[in-house]
Short mmCIF file of C-alpha atoms in Angstrom, two decimals:
data_model
loop_
_atom_site.label_atom_id
_atom_site.label_comp_id
_atom_site.label_asym_id
_atom_site.label_seq_id
_atom_site.Cartn_x
_atom_site.Cartn_y
_atom_site.Cartn_z
CA GLN V 1 -20.25 3.93 0.65
CA VAL V 2 -16.82 3.44 2.19
CA GLN V 3 -14.31 2.15 -0.33
CA LEU V 4 -10.75 2.24 -1.61
CA VAL V 5 -9.92 2.06 -5.29
CA GLU V 6 -6.42 1.22 -6.51
CA SER V 7 -5.02 2.09 -9.91
CA GLY V 8 -1.71 2.38 -11.71
CA GLY V 9 -0.67 -1.24 -12.04
CA GLY V 10 0.64 -2.73 -15.24
CA LEU V 11 3.50 -4.45 -17.02
CA VAL V 12 6.96 -2.98 -16.57
CA GLN V 13 10.48 -4.13 -17.32
CA PRO V 14 12.97 -4.87 -14.52
CA GLY V 15 14.49 -1.65 -13.29
CA GLY V 16 11.43 0.34 -14.30
CA SER V 17 9.00 2.40 -12.25
CA LEU V 18 5.30 2.54 -11.51
CA ARG V 19 3.16 4.74 -9.29
CA LEU V 20 0.14 3.15 -7.66
CA SER V 21 -2.77 5.23 -6.42
CA CYS V 22 -5.29 4.42 -3.68
CA GLU V 23 -8.28 6.77 -3.67
CA ALA V 24 -10.65 6.76 -0.73
CA SER V 25 -14.33 7.58 -0.96
CA GLY V 26 -17.00 7.73 1.72
CA PHE V 27 -14.43 8.68 4.38
CA THR V 28 -11.41 10.91 4.81
CA LEU V 29 -7.92 9.54 5.30
CA ASP V 30 -6.95 11.92 8.09
CA TYR V 31 -7.64 9.50 10.94
CA TYR V 32 -6.71 6.29 9.18
CA ALA V 33 -3.53 4.33 8.77
CA ILE V 34 -3.17 3.31 5.13
CA THR V 35 -1.06 0.34 4.14
CA TRP V 36 -0.12 -1.22 0.84
CA PHE V 37 -0.10 -5.01 0.84
CA ARG V 38 0.79 -7.36 -1.98
CA GLN V 39 0.19 -10.99 -2.77
CA ALA V 40 2.09 -12.98 -5.35
CA PRO V 41 0.80 -16.29 -6.75
CA GLY V 42 1.36 -19.08 -4.25
CA LYS V 43 2.62 -16.71 -1.57
CA GLU V 44 1.12 -15.15 1.53
CA ARG V 45 -0.02 -11.56 1.55
CA GLU V 46 2.66 -9.25 2.88
CA GLY V 47 2.76 -5.67 4.06
CA VAL V 48 4.75 -3.39 1.77
CA SER V 49 4.45 0.11 3.20
CA CYS V 50 2.32 2.12 5.61
CA ILE V 51 1.48 5.69 6.54
CA SER V 52 0.40 5.50 10.15
CA ASN V 53 -2.43 7.56 11.64
CA GLY V 54 -1.48 9.99 14.35
CA ASP V 55 2.02 11.21 13.55
CA GLY V 56 2.19 9.93 9.97
CA THR V 57 5.19 7.68 10.52
CA LEU V 58 6.22 5.81 7.38
CA TYR V 59 6.98 2.09 7.45
CA TYR V 60 8.51 -0.11 4.77
CA ALA V 61 9.16 -3.80 4.36
CA ASP V 62 12.89 -4.54 4.20
CA SER V 63 12.47 -5.87 0.67
CA VAL V 64 11.36 -2.48 -0.67
CA LYS V 65 13.32 0.01 1.45
CA GLY V 66 15.19 2.49 -0.70
CA ARG V 67 13.10 1.62 -3.76
CA PHE V 68 9.48 2.37 -2.81
CA THR V 69 8.05 5.59 -1.39
CA ILE V 70 4.62 6.02 0.15
CA SER V 71 2.94 9.41 0.25
CA GLN V 72 -0.47 10.93 0.91
CA ASP V 73 -2.36 13.82 -0.68
CA ASN V 74 -5.16 14.81 1.70
CA ALA V 75 -6.67 17.24 -0.81
CA LYS V 76 -7.20 14.33 -3.19
CA ASN V 77 -7.94 11.80 -0.42
CA THR V 78 -5.39 9.57 -2.07
CA VAL V 79 -2.33 7.58 -1.04
CA TYR V 80 0.42 6.79 -3.53
CA LEU V 81 3.11 4.15 -3.76
CA GLN V 82 6.01 5.17 -5.98
CA MET V 83 7.90 2.04 -6.98
CA ASN V 84 11.34 2.41 -8.51
CA GLY V 85 13.96 -0.18 -9.37
CA LEU V 86 11.31 -2.83 -9.84
CA LYS V 87 12.35 -6.48 -9.72
CA SER V 88 10.63 -9.65 -10.84
CA ASP V 89 10.02 -10.45 -7.15
CA ASP V 90 7.77 -7.36 -6.97
CA THR V 91 5.27 -9.04 -9.27
CA ALA V 92 2.01 -9.32 -7.33
CA VAL V 93 -1.47 -7.96 -6.87
CA TYR V 94 -1.17 -4.81 -4.78
CA TYR V 95 -3.92 -3.84 -2.34
CA CYS V 96 -4.39 -0.80 -0.18
CA ALA V 97 -6.16 -1.06 3.15
CA ALA V 98 -7.31 1.32 5.86
CA THR V 99 -7.74 1.12 9.61
CA ARG V 100 -8.52 3.57 12.41
CA GLN V 101 -6.47 1.55 14.86
CA ASN V 102 -3.05 2.78 15.89
CA VAL V 103 -0.85 0.33 14.03
CA GLU V 104 2.75 1.37 14.81
CA ASP V 105 4.97 -1.74 14.82
CA THR V 106 2.01 -3.97 13.89
CA TRP V 107 1.32 -2.11 10.66
CA TYR V 108 1.72 -5.25 8.54
CA TYR V 109 -0.96 -7.27 10.40
CA ALA V 110 -3.66 -7.61 7.76
CA GLU V 111 -6.32 -8.46 10.33
CA LEU V 112 -6.15 -4.89 11.71
CA TYR V 113 -7.56 -3.44 8.49
CA SER V 114 -11.29 -3.11 7.91
CA VAL V 115 -11.42 -1.44 4.49
CA TRP V 116 -9.73 -2.99 1.45
CA GLY V 117 -9.46 -2.11 -2.20
CA GLN V 118 -9.97 -4.55 -5.04
CA GLY V 119 -6.28 -4.70 -5.98
CA THR V 120 -4.18 -3.75 -8.98
CA GLN V 121 -1.85 -6.14 -10.81
CA VAL V 122 1.85 -5.35 -11.14
CA ILE V 123 3.94 -7.54 -13.45
CA VAL V 124 7.68 -7.01 -13.69
CA SER V 125 9.04 -8.88 -16.66
CA SER V 126 11.28 -8.43 -19.67
#
């Protein structure tokens, strides 16, 4: 069974850090682009960060550049999102998604992704 499972969400104070994990099962990540999306209440889903397939280029939304870091551990078949300097605007459900398509500059197009996790809630609040 092909699936992605996110973990690591929770409640954190502004300025704090969290590390999200996205573990793949039923397939290996080597040939897939993996992207973290998020959706806040009343807002559209947005792409946060991506590791592209092929050359492994990293992409970030402008809103998280310099604060979030995406990484991949092939031995664990897992992608991570290290989130530092969290702000209240980062509050959302975070999803990871996978695609075999070459995403490049279209990495944030949700319709390109065929495998999705169930999401993990991140709340940034004092």
